[in-house]
CSV table of C-alpha atoms (C1' of nucleotides) in Angstrom, one decimal:
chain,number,residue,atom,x,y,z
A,122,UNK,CA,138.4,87.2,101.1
A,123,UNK,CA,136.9,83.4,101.6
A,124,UNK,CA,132.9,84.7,101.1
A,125,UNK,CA,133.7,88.6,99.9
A,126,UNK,CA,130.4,88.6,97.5
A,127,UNK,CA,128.4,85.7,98.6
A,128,UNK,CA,126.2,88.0,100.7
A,129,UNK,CA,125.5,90.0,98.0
A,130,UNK,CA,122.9,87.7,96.1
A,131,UNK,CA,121.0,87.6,99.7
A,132,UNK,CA,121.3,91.0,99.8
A,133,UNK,CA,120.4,91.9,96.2
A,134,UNK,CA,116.6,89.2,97.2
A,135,UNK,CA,116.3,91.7,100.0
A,136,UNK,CA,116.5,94.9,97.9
A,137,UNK,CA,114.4,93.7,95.3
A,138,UNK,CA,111.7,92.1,97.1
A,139,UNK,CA,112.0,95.2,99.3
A,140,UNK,CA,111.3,98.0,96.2
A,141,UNK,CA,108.4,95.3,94.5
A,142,UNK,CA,106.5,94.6,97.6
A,143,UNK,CA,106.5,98.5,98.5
A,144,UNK,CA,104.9,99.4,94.8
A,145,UNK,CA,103.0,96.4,94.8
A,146,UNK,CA,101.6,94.9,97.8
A,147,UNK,CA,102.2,91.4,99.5
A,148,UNK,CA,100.4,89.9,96.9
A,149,UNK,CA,100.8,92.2,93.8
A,150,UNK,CA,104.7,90.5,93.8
A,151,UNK,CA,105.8,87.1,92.6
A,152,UNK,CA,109.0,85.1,93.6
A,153,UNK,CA,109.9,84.5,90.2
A,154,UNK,CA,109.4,88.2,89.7
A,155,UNK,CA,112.0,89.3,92.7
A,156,UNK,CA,114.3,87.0,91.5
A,157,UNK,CA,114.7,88.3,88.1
A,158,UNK,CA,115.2,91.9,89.4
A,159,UNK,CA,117.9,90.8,91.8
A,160,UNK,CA,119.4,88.4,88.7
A,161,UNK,CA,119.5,85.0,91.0
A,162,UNK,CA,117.3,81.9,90.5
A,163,UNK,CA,114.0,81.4,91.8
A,164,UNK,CA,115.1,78.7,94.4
A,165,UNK,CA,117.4,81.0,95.9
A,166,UNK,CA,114.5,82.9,97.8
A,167,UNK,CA,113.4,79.9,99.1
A,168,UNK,CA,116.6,78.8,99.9
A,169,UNK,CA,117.5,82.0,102.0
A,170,UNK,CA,114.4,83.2,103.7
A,171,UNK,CA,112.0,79.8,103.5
A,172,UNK,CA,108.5,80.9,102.4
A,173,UNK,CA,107.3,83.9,101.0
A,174,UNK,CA,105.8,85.2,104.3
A,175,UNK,CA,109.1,85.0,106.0
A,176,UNK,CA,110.9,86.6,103.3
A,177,UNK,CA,108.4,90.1,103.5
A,178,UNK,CA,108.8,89.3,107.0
A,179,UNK,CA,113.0,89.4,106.4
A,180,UNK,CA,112.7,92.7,104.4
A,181,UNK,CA,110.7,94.3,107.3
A,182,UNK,CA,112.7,93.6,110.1
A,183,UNK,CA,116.2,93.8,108.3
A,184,UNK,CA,115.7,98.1,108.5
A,185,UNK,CA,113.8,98.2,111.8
A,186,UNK,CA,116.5,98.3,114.2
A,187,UNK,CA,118.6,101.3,112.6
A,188,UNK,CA,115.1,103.6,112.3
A,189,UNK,CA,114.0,102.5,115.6
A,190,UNK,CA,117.8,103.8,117.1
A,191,UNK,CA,118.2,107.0,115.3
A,192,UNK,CA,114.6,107.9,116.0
A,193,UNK,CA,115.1,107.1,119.4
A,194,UNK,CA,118.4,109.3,119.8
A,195,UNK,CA,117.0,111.7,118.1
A,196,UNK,CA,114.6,112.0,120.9
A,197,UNK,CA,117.1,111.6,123.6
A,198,UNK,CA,119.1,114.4,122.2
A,199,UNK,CA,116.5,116.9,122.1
A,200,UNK,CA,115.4,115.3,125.9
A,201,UNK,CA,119.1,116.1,126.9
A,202,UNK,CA,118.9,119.8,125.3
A,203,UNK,CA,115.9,120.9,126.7
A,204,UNK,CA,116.4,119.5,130.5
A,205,UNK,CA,113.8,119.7,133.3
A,206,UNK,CA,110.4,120.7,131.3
A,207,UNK,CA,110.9,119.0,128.3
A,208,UNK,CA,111.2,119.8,124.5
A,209,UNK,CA,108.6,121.1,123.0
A,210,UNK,CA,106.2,119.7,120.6
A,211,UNK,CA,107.5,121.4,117.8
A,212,UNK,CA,111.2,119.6,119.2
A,213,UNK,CA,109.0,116.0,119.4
A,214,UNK,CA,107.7,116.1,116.2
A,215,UNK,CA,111.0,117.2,114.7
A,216,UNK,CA,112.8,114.0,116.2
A,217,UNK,CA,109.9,112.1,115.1
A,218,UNK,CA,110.4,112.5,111.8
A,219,UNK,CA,113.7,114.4,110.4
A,220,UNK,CA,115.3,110.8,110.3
A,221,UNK,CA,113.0,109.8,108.3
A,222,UNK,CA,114.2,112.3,106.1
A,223,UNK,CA,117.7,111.5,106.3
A,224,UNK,CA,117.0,108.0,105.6
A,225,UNK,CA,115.3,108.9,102.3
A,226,UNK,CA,117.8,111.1,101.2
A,227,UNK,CA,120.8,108.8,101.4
A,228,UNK,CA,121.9,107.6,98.0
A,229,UNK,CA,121.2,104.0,99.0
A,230,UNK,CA,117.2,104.2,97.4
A,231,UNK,CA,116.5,101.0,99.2
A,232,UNK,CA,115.6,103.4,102.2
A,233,UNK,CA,112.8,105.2,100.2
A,234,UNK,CA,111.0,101.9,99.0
A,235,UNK,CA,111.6,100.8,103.0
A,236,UNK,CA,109.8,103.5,104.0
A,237,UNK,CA,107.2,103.1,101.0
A,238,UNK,CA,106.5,99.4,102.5
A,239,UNK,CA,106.0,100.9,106.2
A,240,UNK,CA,103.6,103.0,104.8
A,241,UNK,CA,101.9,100.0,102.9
A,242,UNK,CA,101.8,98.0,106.0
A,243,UNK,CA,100.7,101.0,108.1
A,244,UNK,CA,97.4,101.6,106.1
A,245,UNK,CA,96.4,97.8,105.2
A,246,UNK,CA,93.5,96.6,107.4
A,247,UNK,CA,95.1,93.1,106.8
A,248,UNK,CA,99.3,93.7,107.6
A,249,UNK,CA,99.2,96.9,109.7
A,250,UNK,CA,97.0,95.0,112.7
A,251,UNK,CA,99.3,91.9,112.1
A,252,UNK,CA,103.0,94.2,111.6
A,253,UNK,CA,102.9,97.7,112.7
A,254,UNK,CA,103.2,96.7,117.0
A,255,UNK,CA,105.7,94.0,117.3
A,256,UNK,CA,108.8,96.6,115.5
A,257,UNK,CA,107.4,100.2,116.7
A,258,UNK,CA,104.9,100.3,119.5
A,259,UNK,CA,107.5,100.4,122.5
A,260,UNK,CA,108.9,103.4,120.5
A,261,UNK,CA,105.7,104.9,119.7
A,262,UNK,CA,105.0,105.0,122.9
A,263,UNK,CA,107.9,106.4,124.4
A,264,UNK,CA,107.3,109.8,121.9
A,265,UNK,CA,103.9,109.8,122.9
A,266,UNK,CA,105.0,109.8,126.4
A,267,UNK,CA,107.2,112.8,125.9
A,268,UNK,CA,104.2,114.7,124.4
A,269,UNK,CA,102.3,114.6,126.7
A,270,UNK,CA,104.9,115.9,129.3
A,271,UNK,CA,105.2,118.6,126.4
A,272,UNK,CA,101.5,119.3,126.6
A,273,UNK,CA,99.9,119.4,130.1
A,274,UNK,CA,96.1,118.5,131.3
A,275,UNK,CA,95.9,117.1,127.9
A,276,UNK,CA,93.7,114.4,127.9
A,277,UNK,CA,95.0,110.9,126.9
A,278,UNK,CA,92.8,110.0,123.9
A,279,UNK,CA,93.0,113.7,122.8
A,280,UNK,CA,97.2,112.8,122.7
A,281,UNK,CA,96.5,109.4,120.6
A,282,UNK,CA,93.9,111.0,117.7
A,283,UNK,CA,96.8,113.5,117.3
A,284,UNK,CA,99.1,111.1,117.2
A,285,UNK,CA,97.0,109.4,114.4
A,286,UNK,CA,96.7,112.3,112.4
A,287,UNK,CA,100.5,112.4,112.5
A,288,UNK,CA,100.4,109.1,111.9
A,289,UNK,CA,98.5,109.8,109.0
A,290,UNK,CA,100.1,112.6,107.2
A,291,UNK,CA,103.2,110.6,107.3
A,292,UNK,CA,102.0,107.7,105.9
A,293,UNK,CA,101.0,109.6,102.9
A,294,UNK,CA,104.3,111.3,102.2
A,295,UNK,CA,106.1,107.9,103.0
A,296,UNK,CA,104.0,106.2,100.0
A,297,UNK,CA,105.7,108.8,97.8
A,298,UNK,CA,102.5,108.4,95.1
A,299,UNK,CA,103.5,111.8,92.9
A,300,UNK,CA,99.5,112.6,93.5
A,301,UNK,CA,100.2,115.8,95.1
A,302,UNK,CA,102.4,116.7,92.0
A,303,UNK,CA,99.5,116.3,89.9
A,304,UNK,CA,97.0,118.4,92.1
A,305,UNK,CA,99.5,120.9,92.5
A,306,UNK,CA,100.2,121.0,89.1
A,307,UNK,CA,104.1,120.7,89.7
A,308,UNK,CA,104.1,123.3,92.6
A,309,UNK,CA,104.6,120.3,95.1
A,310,UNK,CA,106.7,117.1,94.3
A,311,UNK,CA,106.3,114.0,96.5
A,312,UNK,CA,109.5,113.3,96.1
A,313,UNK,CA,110.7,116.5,97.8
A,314,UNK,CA,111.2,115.0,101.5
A,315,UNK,CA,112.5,117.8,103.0
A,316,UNK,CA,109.6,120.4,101.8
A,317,UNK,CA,107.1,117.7,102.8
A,318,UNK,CA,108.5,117.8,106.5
A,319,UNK,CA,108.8,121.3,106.7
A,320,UNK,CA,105.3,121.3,106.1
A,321,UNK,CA,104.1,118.5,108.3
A,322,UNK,CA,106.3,119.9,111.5
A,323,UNK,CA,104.3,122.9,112.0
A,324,UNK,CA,100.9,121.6,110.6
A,325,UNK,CA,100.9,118.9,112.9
A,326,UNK,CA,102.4,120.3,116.2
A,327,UNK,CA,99.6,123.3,115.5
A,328,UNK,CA,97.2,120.9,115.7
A,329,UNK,CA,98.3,118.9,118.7
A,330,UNK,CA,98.4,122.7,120.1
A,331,UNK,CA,94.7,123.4,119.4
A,332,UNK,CA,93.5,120.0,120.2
A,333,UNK,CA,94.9,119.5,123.5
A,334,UNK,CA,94.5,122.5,124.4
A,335,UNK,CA,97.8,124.5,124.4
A,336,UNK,CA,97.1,127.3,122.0
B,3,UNK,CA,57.9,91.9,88.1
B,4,UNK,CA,59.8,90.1,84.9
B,5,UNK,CA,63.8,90.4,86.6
B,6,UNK,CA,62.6,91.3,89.7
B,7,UNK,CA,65.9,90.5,91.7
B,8,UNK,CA,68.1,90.0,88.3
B,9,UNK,CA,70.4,93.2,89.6
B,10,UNK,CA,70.4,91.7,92.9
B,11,UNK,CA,73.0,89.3,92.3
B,12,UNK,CA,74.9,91.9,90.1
B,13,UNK,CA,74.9,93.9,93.0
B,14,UNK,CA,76.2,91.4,95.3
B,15,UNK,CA,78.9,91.0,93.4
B,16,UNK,CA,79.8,94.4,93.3
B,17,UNK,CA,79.4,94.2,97.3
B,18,UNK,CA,82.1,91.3,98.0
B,19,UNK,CA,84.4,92.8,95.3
B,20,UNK,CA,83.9,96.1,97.4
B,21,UNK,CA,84.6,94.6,100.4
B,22,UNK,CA,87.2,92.3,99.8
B,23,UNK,CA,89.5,94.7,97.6
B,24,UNK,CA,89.3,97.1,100.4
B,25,UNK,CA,90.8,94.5,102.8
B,26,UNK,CA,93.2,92.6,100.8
B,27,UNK,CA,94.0,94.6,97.9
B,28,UNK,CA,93.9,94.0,93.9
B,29,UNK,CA,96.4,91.5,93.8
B,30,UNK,CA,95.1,89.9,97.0
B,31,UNK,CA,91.4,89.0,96.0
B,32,UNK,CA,90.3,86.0,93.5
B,33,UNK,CA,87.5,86.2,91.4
B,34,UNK,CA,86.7,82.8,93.3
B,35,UNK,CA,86.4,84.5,96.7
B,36,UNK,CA,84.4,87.1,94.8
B,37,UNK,CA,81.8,84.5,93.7
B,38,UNK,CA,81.7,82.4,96.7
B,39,UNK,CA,81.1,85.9,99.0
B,40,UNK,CA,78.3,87.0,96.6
B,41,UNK,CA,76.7,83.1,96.6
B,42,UNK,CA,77.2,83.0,92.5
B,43,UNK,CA,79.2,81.1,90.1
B,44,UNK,CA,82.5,82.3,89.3
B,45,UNK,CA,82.3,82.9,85.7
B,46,UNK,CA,78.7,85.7,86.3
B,47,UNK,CA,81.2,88.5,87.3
B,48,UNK,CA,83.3,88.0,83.8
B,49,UNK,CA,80.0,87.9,82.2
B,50,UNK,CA,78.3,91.3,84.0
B,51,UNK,CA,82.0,93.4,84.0
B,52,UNK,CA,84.3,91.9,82.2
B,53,UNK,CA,88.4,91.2,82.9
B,54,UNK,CA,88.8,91.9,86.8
B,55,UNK,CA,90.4,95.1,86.2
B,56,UNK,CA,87.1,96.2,84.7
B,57,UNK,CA,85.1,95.0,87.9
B,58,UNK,CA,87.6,97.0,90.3
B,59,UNK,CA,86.6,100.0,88.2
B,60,UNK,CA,82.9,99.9,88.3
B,61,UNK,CA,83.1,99.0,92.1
B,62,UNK,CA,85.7,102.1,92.2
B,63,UNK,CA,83.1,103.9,90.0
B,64,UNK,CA,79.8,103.0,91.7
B,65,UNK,CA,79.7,104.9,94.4
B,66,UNK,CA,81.8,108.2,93.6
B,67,UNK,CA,79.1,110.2,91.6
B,68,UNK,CA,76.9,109.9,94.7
B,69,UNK,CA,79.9,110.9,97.2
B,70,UNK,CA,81.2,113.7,94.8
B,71,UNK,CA,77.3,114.9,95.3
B,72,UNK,CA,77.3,115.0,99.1
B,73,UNK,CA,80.7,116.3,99.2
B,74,UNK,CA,79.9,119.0,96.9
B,75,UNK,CA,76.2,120.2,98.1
B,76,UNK,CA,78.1,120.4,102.1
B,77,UNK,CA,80.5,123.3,100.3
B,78,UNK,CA,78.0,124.7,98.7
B,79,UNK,CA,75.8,124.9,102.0
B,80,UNK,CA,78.7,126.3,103.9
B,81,UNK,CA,79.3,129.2,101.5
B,82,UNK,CA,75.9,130.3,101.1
B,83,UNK,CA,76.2,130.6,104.7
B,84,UNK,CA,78.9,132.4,105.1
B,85,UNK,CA,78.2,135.0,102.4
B,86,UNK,CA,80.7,137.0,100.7
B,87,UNK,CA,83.7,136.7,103.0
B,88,UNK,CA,83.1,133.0,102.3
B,89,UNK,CA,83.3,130.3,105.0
B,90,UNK,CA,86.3,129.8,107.3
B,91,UNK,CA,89.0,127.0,107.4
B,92,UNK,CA,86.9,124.7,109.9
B,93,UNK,CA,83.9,125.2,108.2
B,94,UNK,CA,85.5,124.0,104.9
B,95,UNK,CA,87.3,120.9,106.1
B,96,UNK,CA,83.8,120.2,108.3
B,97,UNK,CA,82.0,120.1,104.9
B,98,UNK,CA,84.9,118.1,103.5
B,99,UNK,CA,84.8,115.4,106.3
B,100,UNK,CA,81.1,115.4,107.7
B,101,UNK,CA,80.1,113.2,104.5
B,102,UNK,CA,82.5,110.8,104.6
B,103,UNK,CA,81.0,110.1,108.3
B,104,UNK,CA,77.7,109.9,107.5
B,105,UNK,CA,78.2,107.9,104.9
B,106,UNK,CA,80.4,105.8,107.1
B,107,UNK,CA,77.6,105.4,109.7
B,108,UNK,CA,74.8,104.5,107.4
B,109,UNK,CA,73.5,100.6,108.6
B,110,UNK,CA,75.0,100.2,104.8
B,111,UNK,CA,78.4,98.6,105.3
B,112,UNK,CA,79.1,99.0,102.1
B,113,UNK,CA,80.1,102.5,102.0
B,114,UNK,CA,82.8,101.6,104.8
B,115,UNK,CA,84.4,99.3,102.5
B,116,UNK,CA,84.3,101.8,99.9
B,117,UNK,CA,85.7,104.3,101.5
B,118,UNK,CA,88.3,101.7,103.1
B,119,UNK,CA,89.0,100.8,99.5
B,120,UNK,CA,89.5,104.5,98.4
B,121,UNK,CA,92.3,105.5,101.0
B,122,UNK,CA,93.8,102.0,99.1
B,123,UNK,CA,94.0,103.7,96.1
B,124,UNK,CA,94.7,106.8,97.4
B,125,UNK,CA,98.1,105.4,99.6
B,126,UNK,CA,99.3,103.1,96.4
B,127,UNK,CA,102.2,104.3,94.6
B,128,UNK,CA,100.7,102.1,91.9
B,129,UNK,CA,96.8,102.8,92.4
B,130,UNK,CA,97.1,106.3,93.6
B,131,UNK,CA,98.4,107.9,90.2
B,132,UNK,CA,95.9,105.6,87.8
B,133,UNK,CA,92.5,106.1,89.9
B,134,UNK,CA,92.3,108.9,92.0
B,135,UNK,CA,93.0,111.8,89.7
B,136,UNK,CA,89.8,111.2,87.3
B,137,UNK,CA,86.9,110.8,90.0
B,138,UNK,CA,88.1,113.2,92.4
B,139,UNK,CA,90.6,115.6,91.3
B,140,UNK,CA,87.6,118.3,89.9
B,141,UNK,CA,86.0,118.3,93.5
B,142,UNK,CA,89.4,118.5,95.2
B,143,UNK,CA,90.5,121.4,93.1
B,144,UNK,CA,87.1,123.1,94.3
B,145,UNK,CA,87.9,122.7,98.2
B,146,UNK,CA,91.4,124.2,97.6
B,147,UNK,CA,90.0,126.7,96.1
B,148,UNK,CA,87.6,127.8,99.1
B,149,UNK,CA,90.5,127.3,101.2
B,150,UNK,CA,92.6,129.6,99.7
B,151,UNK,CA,90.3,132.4,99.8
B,152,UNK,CA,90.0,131.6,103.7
B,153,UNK,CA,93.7,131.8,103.8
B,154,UNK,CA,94.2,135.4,102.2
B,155,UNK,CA,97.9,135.5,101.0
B,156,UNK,CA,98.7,132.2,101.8
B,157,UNK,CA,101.0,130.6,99.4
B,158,UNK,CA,100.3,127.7,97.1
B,159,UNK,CA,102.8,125.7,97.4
B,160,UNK,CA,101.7,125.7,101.4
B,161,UNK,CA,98.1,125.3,100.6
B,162,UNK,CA,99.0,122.1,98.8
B,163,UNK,CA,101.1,120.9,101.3
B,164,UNK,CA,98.5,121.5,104.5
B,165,UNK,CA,95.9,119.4,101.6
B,166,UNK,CA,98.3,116.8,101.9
B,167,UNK,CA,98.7,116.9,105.3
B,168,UNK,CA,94.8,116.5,106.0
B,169,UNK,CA,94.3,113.6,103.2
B,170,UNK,CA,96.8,111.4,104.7
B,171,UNK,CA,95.3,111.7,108.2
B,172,UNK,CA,92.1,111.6,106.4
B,173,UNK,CA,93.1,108.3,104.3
B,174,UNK,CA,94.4,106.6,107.5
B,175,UNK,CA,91.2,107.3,109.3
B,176,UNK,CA,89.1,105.5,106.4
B,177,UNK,CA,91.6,102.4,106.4
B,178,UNK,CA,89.9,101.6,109.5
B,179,UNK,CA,93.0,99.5,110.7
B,180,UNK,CA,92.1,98.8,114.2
B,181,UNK,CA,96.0,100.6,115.1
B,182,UNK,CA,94.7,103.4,117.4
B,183,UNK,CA,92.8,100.9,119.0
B,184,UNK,CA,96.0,98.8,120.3
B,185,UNK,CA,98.6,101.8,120.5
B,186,UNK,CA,96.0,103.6,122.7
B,187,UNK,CA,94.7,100.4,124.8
B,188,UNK,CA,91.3,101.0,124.1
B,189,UNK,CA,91.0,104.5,125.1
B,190,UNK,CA,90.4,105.0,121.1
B,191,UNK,CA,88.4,102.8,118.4
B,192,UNK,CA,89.0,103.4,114.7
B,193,UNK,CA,86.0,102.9,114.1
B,194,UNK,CA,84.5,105.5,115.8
B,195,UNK,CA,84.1,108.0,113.1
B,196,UNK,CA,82.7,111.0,114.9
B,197,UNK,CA,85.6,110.6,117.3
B,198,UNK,CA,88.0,110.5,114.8
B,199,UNK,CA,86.3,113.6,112.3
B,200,UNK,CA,85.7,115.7,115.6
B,201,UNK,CA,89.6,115.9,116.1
B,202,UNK,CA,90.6,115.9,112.7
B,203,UNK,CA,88.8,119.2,112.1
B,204,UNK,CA,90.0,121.2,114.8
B,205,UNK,CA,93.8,119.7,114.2
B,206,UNK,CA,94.2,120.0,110.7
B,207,UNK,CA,92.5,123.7,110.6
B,208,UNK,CA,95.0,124.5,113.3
B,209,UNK,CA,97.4,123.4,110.7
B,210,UNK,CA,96.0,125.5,107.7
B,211,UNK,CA,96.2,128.6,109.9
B,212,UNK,CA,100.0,128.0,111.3
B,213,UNK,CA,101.4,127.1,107.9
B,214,UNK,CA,99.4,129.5,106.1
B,215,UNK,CA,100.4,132.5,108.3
B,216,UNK,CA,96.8,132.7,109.9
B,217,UNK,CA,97.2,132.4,113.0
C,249,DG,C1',127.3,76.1,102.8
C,250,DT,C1',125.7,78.4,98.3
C,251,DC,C1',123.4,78.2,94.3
C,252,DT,C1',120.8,76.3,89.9
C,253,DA,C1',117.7,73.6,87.1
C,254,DT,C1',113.6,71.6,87.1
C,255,DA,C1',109.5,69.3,88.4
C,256,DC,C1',105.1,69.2,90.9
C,257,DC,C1',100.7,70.4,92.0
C,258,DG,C1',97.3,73.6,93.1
C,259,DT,C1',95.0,77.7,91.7
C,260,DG,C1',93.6,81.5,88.8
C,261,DA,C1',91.6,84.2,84.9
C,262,DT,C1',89.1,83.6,81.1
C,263,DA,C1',86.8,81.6,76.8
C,264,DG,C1',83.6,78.7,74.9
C,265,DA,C1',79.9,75.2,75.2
C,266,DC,C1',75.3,74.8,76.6
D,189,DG,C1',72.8,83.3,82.3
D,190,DT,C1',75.4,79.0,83.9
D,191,DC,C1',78.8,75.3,83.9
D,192,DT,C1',83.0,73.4,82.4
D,193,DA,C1',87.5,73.2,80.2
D,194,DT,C1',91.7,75.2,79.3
D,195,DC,C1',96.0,76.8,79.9
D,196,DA,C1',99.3,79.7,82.2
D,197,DC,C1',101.3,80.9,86.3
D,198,DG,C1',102.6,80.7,91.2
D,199,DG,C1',104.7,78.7,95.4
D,200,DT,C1',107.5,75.3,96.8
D,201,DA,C1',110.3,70.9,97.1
D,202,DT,C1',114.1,68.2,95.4
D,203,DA,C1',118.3,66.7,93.3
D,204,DG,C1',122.5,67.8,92.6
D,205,DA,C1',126.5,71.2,90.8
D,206,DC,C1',130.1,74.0,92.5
DNA sequence: GTCTATACCGTGATAGAC
DNA sequence: GTCTATCACGGTATAGAC
């Protein structure tokens, strides 16, 4: 009862700084600008998280650890159902991304911008270089391992420009823009996760099929 | 003879504007690094376009009539080709892609960063819906078009969301991050286009046909 | 330890003098 | 076309309230 609400102002930095930087960039957002979203002075950043690098530093490791574990069981359970020769790709993919899904469909929101600011950080020249390895390559790797189990005599750099157009696709529907809405005239909505992934599964794990050879 | 290179510094302003936007983003480029890239004073840029929103535009605008072009003759070529029965999936996305390469492996430079600054705009939540839609939306609608008469009784909803599908692996690919490069340990360099187009067509084509009930 | 008020100093966009 | 001045804003440090 001592400190029931005293994490909440850190918390509330965190959520706003978390939903600015994803619309706006690293350096589309000011301090004085998160700390009027989350209703707490301007020192109170500072005071928390130190400069502003370590505070978008703070927002993108404070998610990392719960995506990089239910991605990585969601791989292990479809490892365990399959047995000897592997899931498929279609199985890979699927573990890939459905908890991605999940997360964006909680009612906590702050998952979505999350997911907007990987997908910020994925396709910037500057942040993804500097970013991108330190939270996901080991788990990366360990889904590109299992499809290339699922997809023998493929070649190695055949598996990694799939792996990029994956990469790709998902970056896109992470960075929910609303510009498919347009082109679609309404047909499609960003914002419709679970059509966009119903989509993507298929699309992508035909490709890896024709690519590497599998079809 | 009179203003013999008086559009050269114009131009080289247009240049490091190109180029640094497409690194670092709106908010992350001064007018002052703009200058000092392009060897002028700072104030010539306000004086030639304006407010810096106005110079983002024309560097945005500069190159996209010229690009549109290209795109649009390679469709054109591929369906007087292919005659009445029009040209297949691969052939499409071939004459979708196959400019963006060559334009990326001119000795220009410039149209790297250009194209690095579109799939910018294109992965902003805050860009994406202001700028893409009134260059590139016309051209766009044209391609999807073709497509859907190569997918006969394909659904639209589907069609929109394979289009999806191939521009975020497409947008990735023009980022030019350098993250294919690490994950893959070499065997895989961003910046080698033809690599990168020469997968992306058989992979996402593979993708039009599963999703589209084409197969 | 948590938080606020405020001050500092550099830097940026832009307008106006030349 | 160029140079300079202006004026607002941004990141950050500090002093102290609770």
């Amino acid at each position: 009862m001592t400190n029931k609400n005293t994490p909440a102002k850190r918390d509330r930095i965190l959520d706003a700084a978390e939903a600015l930087f994803a619309e706006h960039g690293y350096d589309g957002v000011t301090l004085r600008r998160i700390a009027t979203r989350a209703g707490v002075d301007v020192a109170l950043a500072n005071y928390h998280f130190g400069k502003k690098l370590d505070l978008f530093q703070a927002v993108f490791d404070r998610r990392a650890q719960t995506l990089n574990e239910s991605r990585r069981d969601a791989l292990h359970a479809c490892q365990a159902i399959a047995g000897d020769e592997g899931p498929s790709v279609e199985q890979i993919i699927e573990a890939f991304l459905r908890p991605l899904e999940l997360a964006q469909e909680t009612g906590d929101e702050g998952w979505r911008h999350y997911l907007a600011l990987i997908a910020y950080i994925n396709n910037s020249p500057y942040w993804g270089p500097r970013m991108m390895s330190q939270l996901f390559d080991e788990l990366v790797q360990e889904f590109i391992q299992a499809l290339r189990k699922a997809l023998p005599g493929a070649r190695d750099e055949d598996v990694y420009w799939c792996y990029h157009n994956l990469s790709g696709a998902l970056t896109l529907t992470l960075a929910n823009t609303g510009r498919i809405d347009k082109l679609s005239r309404g047909k499609c909505l960003s914002a419709d996760f679970q059509a966009a992934y119903d989509h993507m599964i298929p699309f992508t794990a035909a490709g890896f099929r024709r690519v590497c050879g599998q079809e």
